[in-house]
mmCIF file of C-alpha atoms in Angstrom:
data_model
loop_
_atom_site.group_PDB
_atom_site.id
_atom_site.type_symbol
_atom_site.label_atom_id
_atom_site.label_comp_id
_atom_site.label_asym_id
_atom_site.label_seq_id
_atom_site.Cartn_x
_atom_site.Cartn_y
_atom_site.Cartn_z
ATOM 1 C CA UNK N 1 -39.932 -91.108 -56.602
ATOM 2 C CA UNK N 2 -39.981 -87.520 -57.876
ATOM 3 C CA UNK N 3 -41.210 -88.828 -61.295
ATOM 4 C CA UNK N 4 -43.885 -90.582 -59.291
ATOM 5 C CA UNK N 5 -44.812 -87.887 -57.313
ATOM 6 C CA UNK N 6 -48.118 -86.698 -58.986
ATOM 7 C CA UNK N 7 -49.496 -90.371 -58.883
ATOM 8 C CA UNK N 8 -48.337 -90.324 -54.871
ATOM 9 C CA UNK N 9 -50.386 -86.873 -54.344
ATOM 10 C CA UNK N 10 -53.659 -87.686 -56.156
ATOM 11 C CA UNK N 11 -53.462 -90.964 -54.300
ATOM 12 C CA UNK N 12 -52.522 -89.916 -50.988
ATOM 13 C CA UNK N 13 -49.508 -92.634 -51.435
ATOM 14 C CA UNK N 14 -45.954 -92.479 -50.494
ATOM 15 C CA UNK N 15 -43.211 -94.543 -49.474
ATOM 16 C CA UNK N 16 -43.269 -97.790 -47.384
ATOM 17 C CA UNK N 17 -39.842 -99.616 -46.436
ATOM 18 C CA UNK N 18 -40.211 -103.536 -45.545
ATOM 19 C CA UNK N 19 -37.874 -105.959 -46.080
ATOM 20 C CA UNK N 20 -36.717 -108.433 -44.824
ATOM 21 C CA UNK N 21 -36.294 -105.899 -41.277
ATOM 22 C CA UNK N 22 -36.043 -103.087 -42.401
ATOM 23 C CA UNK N 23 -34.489 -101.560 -38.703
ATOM 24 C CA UNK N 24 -31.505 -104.210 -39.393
ATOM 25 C CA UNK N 25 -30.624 -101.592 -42.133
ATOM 26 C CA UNK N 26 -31.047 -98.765 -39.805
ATOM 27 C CA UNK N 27 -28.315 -96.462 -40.840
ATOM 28 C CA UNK N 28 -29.572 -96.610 -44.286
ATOM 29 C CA UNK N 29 -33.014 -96.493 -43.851
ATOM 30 C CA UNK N 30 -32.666 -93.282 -41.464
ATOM 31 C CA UNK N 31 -30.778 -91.292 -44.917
ATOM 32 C CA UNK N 32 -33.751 -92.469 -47.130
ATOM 33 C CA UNK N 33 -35.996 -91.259 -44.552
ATOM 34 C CA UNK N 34 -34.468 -88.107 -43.715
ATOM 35 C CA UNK N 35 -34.504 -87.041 -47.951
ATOM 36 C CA UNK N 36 -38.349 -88.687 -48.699
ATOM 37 C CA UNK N 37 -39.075 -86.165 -45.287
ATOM 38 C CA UNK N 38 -37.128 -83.321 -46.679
ATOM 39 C CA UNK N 39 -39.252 -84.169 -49.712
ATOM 40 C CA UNK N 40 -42.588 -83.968 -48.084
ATOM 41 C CA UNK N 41 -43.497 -87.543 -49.305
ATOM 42 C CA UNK N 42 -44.906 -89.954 -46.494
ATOM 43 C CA UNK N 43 -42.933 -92.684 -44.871
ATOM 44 C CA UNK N 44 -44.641 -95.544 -43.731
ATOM 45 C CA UNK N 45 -42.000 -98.449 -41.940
ATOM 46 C CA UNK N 46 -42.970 -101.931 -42.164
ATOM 47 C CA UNK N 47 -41.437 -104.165 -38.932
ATOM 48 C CA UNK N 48 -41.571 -106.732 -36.979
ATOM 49 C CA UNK N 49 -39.989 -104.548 -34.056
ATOM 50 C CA UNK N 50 -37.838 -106.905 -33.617
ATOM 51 C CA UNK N 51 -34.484 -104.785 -33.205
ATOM 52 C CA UNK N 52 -32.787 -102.396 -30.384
ATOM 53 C CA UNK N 53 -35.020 -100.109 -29.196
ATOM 54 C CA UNK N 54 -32.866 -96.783 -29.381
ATOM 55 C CA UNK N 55 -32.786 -97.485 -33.242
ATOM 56 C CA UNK N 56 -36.521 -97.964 -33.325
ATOM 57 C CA UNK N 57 -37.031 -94.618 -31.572
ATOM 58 C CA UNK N 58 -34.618 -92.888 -33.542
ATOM 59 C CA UNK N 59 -36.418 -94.342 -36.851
ATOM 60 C CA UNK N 60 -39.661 -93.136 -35.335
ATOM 61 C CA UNK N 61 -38.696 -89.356 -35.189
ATOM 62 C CA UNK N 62 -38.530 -89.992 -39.329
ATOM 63 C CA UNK N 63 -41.372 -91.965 -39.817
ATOM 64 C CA UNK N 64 -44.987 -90.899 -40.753
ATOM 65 C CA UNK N 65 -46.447 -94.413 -40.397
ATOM 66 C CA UNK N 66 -45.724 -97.762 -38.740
ATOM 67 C CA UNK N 67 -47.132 -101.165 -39.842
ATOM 68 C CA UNK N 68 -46.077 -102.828 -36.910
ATOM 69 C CA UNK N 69 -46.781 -107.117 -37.401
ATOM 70 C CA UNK N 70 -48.158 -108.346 -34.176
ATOM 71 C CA UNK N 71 -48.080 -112.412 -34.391
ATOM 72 C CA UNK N 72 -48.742 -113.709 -31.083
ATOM 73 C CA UNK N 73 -48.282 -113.349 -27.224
ATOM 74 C CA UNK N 74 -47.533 -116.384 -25.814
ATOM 75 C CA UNK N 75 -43.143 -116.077 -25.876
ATOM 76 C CA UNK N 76 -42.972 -119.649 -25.887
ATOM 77 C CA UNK N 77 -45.153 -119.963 -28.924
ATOM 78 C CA UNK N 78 -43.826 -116.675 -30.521
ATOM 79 C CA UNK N 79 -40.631 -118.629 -30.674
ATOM 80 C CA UNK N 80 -41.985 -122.114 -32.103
ATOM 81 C CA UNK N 81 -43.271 -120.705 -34.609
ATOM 82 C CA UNK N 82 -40.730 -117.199 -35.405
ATOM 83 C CA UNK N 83 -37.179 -118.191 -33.981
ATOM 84 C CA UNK N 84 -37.562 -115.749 -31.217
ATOM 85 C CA UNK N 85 -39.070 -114.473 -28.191
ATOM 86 C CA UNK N 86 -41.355 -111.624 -28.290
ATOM 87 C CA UNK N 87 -40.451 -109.870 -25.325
ATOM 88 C CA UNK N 88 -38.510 -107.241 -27.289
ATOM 89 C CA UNK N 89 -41.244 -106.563 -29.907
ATOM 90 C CA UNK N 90 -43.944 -106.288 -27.711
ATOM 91 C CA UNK N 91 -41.581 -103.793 -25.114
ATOM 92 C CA UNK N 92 -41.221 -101.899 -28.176
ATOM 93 C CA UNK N 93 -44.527 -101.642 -29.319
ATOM 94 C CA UNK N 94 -45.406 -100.084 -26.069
ATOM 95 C CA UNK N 95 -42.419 -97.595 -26.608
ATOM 96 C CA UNK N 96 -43.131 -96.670 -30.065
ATOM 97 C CA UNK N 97 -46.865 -95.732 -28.561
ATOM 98 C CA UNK N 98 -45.670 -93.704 -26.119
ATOM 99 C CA UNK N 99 -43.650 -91.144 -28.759
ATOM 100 C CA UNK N 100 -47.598 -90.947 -30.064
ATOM 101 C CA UNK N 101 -46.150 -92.668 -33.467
ATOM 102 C CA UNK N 102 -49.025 -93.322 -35.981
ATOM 103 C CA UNK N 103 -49.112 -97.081 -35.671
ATOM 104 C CA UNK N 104 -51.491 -99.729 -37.823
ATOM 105 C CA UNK N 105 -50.897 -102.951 -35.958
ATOM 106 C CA UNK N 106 -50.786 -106.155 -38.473
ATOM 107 C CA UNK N 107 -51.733 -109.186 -37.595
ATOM 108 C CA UNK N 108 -50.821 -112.595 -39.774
ATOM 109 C CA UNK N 109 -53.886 -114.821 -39.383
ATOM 110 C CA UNK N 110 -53.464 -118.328 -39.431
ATOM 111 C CA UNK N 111 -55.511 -120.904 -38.709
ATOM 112 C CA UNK N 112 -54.278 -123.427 -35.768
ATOM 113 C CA UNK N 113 -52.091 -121.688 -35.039
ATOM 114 C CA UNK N 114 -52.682 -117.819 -33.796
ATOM 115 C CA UNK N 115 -56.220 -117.607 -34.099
ATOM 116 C CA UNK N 116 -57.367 -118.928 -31.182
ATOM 117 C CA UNK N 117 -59.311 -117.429 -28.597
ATOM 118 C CA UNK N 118 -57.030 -116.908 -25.963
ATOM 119 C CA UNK N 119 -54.205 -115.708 -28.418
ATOM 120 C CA UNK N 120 -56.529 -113.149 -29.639
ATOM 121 C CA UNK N 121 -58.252 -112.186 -26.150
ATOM 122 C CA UNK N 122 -54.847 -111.407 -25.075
ATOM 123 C CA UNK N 123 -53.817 -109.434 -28.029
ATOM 124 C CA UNK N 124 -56.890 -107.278 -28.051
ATOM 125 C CA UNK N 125 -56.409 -106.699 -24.365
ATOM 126 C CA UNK N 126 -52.404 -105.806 -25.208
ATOM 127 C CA UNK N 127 -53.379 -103.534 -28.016
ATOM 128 C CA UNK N 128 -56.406 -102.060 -25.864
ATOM 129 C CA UNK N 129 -53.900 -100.794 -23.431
ATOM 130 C CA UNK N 130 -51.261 -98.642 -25.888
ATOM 131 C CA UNK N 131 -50.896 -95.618 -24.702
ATOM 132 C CA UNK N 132 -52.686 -92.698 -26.787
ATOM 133 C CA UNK N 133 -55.308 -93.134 -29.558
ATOM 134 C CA UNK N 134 -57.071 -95.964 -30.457
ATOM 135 C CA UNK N 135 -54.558 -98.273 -32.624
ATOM 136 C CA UNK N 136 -56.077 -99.810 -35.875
ATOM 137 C CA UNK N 137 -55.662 -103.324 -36.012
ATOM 138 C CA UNK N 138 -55.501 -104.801 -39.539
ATOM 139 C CA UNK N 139 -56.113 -108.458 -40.299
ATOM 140 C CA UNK N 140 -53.968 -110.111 -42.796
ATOM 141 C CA UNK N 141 -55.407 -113.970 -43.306
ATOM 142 C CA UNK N 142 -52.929 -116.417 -44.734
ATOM 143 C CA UNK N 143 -53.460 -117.641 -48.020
ATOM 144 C CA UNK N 144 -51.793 -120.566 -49.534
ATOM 145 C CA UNK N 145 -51.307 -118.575 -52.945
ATOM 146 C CA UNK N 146 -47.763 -120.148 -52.888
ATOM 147 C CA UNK N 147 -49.077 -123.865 -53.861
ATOM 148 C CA UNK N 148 -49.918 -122.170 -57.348
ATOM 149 C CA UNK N 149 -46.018 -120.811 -57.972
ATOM 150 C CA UNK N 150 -45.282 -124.116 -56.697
ATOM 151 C CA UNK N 151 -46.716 -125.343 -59.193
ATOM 152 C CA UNK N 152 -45.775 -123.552 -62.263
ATOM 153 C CA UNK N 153 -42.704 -124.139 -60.930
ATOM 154 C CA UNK N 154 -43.039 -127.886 -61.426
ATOM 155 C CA UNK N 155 -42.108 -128.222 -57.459
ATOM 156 C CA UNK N 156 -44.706 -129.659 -54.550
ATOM 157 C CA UNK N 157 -45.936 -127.144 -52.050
ATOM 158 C CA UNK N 158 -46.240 -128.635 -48.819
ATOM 159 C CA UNK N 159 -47.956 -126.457 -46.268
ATOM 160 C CA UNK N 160 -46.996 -128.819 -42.853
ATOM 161 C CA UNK N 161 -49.756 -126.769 -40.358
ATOM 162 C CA UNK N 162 -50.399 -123.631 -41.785
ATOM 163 C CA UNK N 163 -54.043 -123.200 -42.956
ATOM 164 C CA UNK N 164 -56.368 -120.608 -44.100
ATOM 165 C CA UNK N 165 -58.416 -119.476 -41.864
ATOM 166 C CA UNK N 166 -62.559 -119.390 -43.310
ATOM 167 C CA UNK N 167 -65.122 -116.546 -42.719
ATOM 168 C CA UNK N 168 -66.230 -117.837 -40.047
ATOM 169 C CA UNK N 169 -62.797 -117.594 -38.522
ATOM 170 C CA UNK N 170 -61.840 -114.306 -39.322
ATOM 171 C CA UNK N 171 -65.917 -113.333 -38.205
ATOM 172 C CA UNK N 172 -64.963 -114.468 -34.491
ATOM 173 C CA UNK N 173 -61.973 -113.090 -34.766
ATOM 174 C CA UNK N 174 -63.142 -109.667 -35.216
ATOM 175 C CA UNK N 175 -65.572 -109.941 -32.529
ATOM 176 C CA UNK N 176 -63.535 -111.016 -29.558
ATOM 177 C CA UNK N 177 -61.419 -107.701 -30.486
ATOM 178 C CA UNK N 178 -64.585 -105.745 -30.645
ATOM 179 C CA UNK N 179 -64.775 -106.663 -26.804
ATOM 180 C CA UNK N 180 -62.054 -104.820 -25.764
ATOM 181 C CA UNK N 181 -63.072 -102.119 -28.155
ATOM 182 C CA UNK N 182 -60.649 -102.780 -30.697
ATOM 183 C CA UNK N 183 -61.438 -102.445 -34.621
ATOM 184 C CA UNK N 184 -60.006 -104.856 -36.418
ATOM 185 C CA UNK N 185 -60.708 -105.406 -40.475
ATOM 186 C CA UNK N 186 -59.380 -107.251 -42.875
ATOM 187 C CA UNK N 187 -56.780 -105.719 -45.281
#
């Protein structure tokens, strides 16, 4: 990174860690964090917050920046469609708020199946009411760009119910957060 480190300054770059989860690797990921700190470079974490929430706040008092992916609020459905309830990664979200972390909250669009209006009401009205500044809430829409490797690959993609959602989609999308003054934008 040190050889890297003029293209990281003019660019106002630095390091992000994803994964995978990256908090399942917490021990590690705290060293890394503690030198790239010593360093001066930023530190940006990208989670689910899905992990123990003494590790997330201990990864917080290293961490410049957290891209924190926010799927849905329904448990029930959080589950059906991730493997798990949410109640931990939402509790956590509120914690990591409350330490004033710099948090960008992602959100995986898909179409059918957490775009809906009441999925999204609630969200906005969940991210409206983290403590301490405004959060910025960034829109990722799904894109089917894996039928292509599929392809090249000689394989068949099959999809089952994920679709992408249109511009249209993502339009109403940003305006039901814009009622419970929220930005959201795509990124």
């Amino acid at each position: 990174m040190e050889k890297e480190r003029i293209f990281l300054e003019q660019s106002g770059g630095g390091v992000t860690f994803s994964g995978g989860e990256p908090l399942r690797q917490a021990p590690f990921l705290m060293t890394l964090l503690e030198e790239f700190g010593a360093r001066s470079l930023h530190r940006a974490v990208d989670t689910t917050g899905f992990a123990k929430s003494d590790i997330l706040l201990e990864v917080a008092k290293r961490t410049d920046l957290f891209l924190y992916d926010l799927k849905m609020m329904d448990p029930r459905r959080h589950k059906q469609w991730t493997g798990v309830d949410n109640g931990r990664i939402l509790e956590n979200l509120q914690l990591l708020a409350r330490t004033g972390a710099h948090i960008n909250i992602r959100i995986p669009l898909i179409k059918g199946v957490n775009d809906d209006d009441e999925n999204i009401s609630r969200t906005a009205d969940f991210v409206a009411g983290l403590y301490g500044e405004k959060k910025k809430v960034t829109l990722l829409p799904y894109h089917n760009i894996a039928a292509g490797k599929y392809a090249r690959l000689g394989e068949e993609y099959d999809p089952g119910d994920l679709a992408e959602p249109d511009e249209s989609d993502i339009s109403r999308v940003i305006s039901l957060f814009s009622d419970f003054d929220v930005d959201a934008a795509v990124g």
